[in-house]
XYZ file of C-alpha atoms in Angstrom:
281
model
C 170.292 61.466 55.991
C 169.761 60.621 52.396
C 170.021 63.652 50.012
C 168.503 63.963 46.574
C 168.371 66.621 44.100
C 164.833 66.026 42.330
C 164.391 67.846 39.180
C 160.855 68.621 38.030
C 160.406 69.535 34.308
C 157.019 70.429 33.006
C 155.666 72.030 29.806
C 152.973 73.529 31.633
C 152.473 75.150 35.176
C 153.962 71.992 36.778
C 151.192 71.781 39.220
C 150.246 68.149 38.358
C 153.949 67.225 38.675
C 154.392 68.884 41.951
C 151.531 67.157 43.350
C 152.692 63.801 42.341
C 156.161 64.546 43.669
C 154.717 65.652 47.004
C 152.495 62.563 47.140
C 155.215 60.041 46.500
C 157.835 61.946 48.916
C 155.277 61.607 51.505
C 156.039 57.739 51.890
C 159.801 58.462 52.786
C 161.002 59.807 56.185
C 164.041 61.817 57.050
C 165.327 62.702 53.635
C 166.912 65.942 52.365
C 165.282 66.544 49.076
C 166.475 69.582 47.174
C 163.868 70.473 44.660
C 164.692 72.122 41.290
C 161.531 73.298 39.494
C 161.447 74.072 35.732
C 157.867 75.075 34.626
C 156.900 76.037 31.060
C 159.701 74.074 29.298
C 158.371 74.143 25.847
C 161.582 74.673 23.482
C 164.880 73.187 22.906
C 166.596 76.168 23.859
C 164.834 76.458 27.252
C 165.757 72.868 27.700
C 169.401 73.359 26.990
C 169.727 76.133 29.510
C 168.732 73.824 32.114
C 170.979 70.837 31.286
C 174.051 72.494 33.193
C 171.951 72.577 36.404
C 171.197 68.931 35.821
C 174.722 68.159 35.334
C 175.975 70.120 38.356
C 173.283 68.734 40.766
C 172.840 64.924 39.737
C 169.834 63.304 40.905
C 166.435 62.144 39.671
C 164.642 63.782 36.846
C 160.714 63.680 36.752
C 158.974 65.062 33.743
C 155.744 66.103 32.021
C 156.607 66.825 28.568
C 154.230 65.946 25.624
C 156.296 67.359 22.750
C 158.157 64.327 21.252
C 161.078 66.426 20.038
C 161.446 67.898 23.630
C 161.302 65.114 25.503
C 163.454 62.939 23.473
C 166.240 65.726 23.757
C 165.783 65.664 27.566
C 166.044 61.757 27.635
C 169.396 62.063 25.545
C 170.785 64.784 27.979
C 169.675 62.466 30.917
C 171.607 59.549 29.267
C 174.637 61.476 28.496
C 174.855 62.846 31.929
C 173.947 59.446 33.571
C 170.519 60.593 35.296
C 167.512 58.597 35.703
C 164.404 60.412 33.888
C 160.884 59.377 34.435
C 157.819 60.516 32.365
C 155.513 60.368 35.298
C 152.112 60.412 33.200
C 153.024 58.232 30.538
C 151.677 54.899 32.040
C 148.239 56.603 32.889
C 148.156 58.182 29.475
C 148.931 54.957 27.574
C 146.299 53.109 29.690
C 143.530 55.563 28.779
C 144.545 55.295 25.103
C 144.220 51.473 25.113
C 140.614 51.718 26.820
C 139.323 54.800 24.791
C 140.804 53.595 21.426
C 142.126 56.896 20.765
C 145.441 58.843 21.042
C 146.118 61.541 23.462
C 146.175 65.010 22.115
C 149.613 65.731 23.118
C 149.073 69.627 23.752
C 150.905 71.103 26.934
C 148.792 72.497 29.526
C 145.657 71.115 28.068
C 144.326 70.350 31.633
C 144.544 74.156 32.573
C 142.565 75.233 29.431
C 140.012 78.047 29.799
C 136.782 75.866 29.533
C 133.591 75.993 31.569
C 135.510 74.090 34.462
C 138.096 76.711 34.555
C 135.407 79.640 34.783
C 133.486 77.674 37.419
C 136.519 77.145 39.615
C 137.270 81.026 39.376
C 133.607 81.761 40.320
C 133.897 79.341 43.210
C 137.040 81.088 44.491
C 135.445 84.402 44.355
C 132.409 83.118 46.240
C 134.291 81.540 48.802
C 136.637 84.538 49.521
C 133.547 86.652 49.900
C 131.764 84.491 52.353
C 134.634 83.425 54.756
C 134.001 83.648 58.589
C 130.202 84.124 58.320
C 130.304 87.172 55.832
C 127.244 87.771 53.539
C 125.287 84.780 55.006
C 122.276 86.105 53.159
C 123.758 84.574 50.092
C 124.498 81.097 51.627
C 121.643 79.317 49.580
C 123.853 79.777 46.530
C 126.661 77.856 48.138
C 127.556 74.218 47.351
C 128.838 73.512 50.905
C 128.902 75.148 54.449
C 131.601 74.471 56.696
C 130.641 75.142 60.556
C 132.812 74.647 63.376
C 134.633 76.490 66.431
C 137.495 79.031 65.827
C 140.672 77.425 64.325
C 139.174 74.050 63.174
C 140.497 74.684 59.674
C 137.500 76.093 58.016
C 138.962 78.637 55.967
C 141.921 76.793 54.541
C 139.666 73.781 53.857
C 137.105 76.209 52.107
C 139.928 77.876 49.878
C 141.131 74.403 49.074
C 137.495 73.198 48.123
C 137.244 76.487 45.979
C 140.102 75.464 44.059
C 138.258 72.283 43.159
C 135.140 74.188 41.844
C 133.101 74.200 44.936
C 131.353 77.250 46.257
C 132.001 77.294 49.911
C 130.975 79.493 52.990
C 132.145 79.008 56.474
C 130.779 79.990 59.760
C 132.660 80.167 63.190
C 130.451 78.684 66.084
C 130.482 80.834 69.206
C 128.666 80.020 72.313
C 127.637 83.563 73.118
C 126.767 84.299 69.590
C 124.273 81.806 67.918
C 124.634 81.676 64.122
C 121.867 83.276 61.896
C 118.712 81.375 61.885
C 119.261 80.957 58.001
C 121.819 78.502 58.752
C 119.149 75.911 59.847
C 116.650 76.568 57.191
C 119.125 76.105 54.140
C 117.856 73.792 51.304
C 120.450 73.646 48.693
C 123.871 73.668 50.356
C 125.238 70.585 52.389
C 126.305 71.779 55.806
C 129.290 69.936 57.265
C 130.598 70.205 60.803
C 134.181 70.172 61.561
C 135.489 69.258 64.928
C 138.617 68.581 66.742
C 140.132 67.242 69.884
C 140.080 70.379 72.584
C 143.627 69.664 73.363
C 144.548 69.968 70.020
C 142.638 73.048 69.510
C 144.147 74.669 72.609
C 147.684 73.934 71.256
C 146.592 75.403 67.715
C 145.109 78.420 69.256
C 148.187 78.971 71.655
C 150.191 78.968 68.526
C 147.887 81.548 66.790
C 148.423 83.901 69.869
C 152.007 84.051 69.521
C 151.415 85.695 66.023
C 149.073 88.336 67.030
C 148.935 91.229 69.577
C 150.761 90.450 72.614
C 150.008 86.898 73.003
C 148.444 87.246 76.303
C 146.476 84.162 77.785
C 142.797 84.351 77.506
C 139.475 82.206 77.799
C 140.396 81.645 74.112
C 142.833 78.848 75.279
C 141.442 77.905 78.531
C 141.043 74.213 78.482
C 137.650 73.915 80.097
C 136.306 76.746 78.015
C 137.634 75.145 74.770
C 136.188 71.881 75.595
C 132.759 73.407 76.333
C 132.969 75.264 72.776
C 133.629 71.736 71.152
C 130.722 70.194 73.111
C 128.516 73.176 71.961
C 129.347 72.721 68.374
C 128.731 68.890 68.471
C 125.324 69.359 69.917
C 124.574 71.683 67.130
C 125.810 69.226 64.554
C 123.788 66.391 65.990
C 120.761 68.220 66.545
C 120.684 69.221 62.944
C 121.612 65.845 61.603
C 124.867 67.388 59.897
C 127.658 65.045 59.014
C 130.881 65.568 60.975
C 134.527 65.529 60.206
C 137.043 65.282 62.820
C 140.071 67.121 61.704
C 142.402 66.360 64.623
C 144.668 64.141 62.570
C 143.734 65.347 59.094
C 145.688 67.554 56.570
C 143.528 70.021 54.744
C 143.600 67.858 51.716
C 142.433 64.918 53.566
C 139.613 66.982 55.248
C 138.651 68.386 51.753
C 138.505 64.879 50.227
C 136.303 63.715 53.052
C 133.912 66.545 52.284
C 133.893 65.849 48.618
C 133.035 62.358 49.268
C 130.125 63.270 51.453
C 128.833 65.769 48.904
C 129.058 63.414 45.942
C 127.323 60.737 48.012
C 124.481 63.399 48.911
C 124.356 64.249 45.057
C 123.863 60.563 44.094
C 121.120 60.095 46.644
C 119.392 63.074 45.172
C 119.476 62.153 41.556
C 116.292 60.288 40.431
C 116.782 56.837 39.062
C 116.549 56.589 35.420
C 113.284 54.724 34.590
C 113.618 52.470 31.530
C 110.581 51.439 29.118
C 108.195 49.055 30.555
C 108.593 45.425 29.176
C 106.288 44.594 26.523
């Protein structure tokens, strides 16, 4: 199995760099990747302390450093050691500079500045945590998105992921014996999305869940026929209310969230009235 030391150097939190590395590594199978993560590298002194580890664990260096002096010093060190160093955002930044006709600001962590979008994201996270699993349904009209589905259909992790993207999300478990509050069917502002999954996959997920709680005894919670009926019950509700449905059986949380965002943006685009220009003379 190929082994690689992957060094990630960032002058900010490194979140962007980690996401890029994760997306690229997903294209490779059966590899042993040893990550070395170095966030907040903003001085020559900090960088110089990292160099011995680069030399001791040769591999690939990916970096997002906007300070010209710091990045030049890193590149010099990598040439001396004989390591490839890739500035992962350079191509995108240069293309934007060309298209926009202006130079990039070159300020570390600018994407994490405390602007309106930042505070909107914080508000969304607070709202989403406070409205998990059907809690505080009286405030659902304030949500952007409501996720509905049977137990263990990835509602909560998807909600949290969406909240980190700035969406206020509530979620509601659908239980055959306990109908959801009537308010769910009268909402005007939020978009309600149904999450469904294959019953056999749901049984497997629930069995794994039972192993981590209580004594893990079998129950109707993992009975195949019962689970299939739950899924059918939820699907009927989705169809009766014309809610869009996403099958999460083979989707990651990120993929499910992306599908929800696409549905939300499409709905927003339909509801924006067309711009009417002046009548021709």
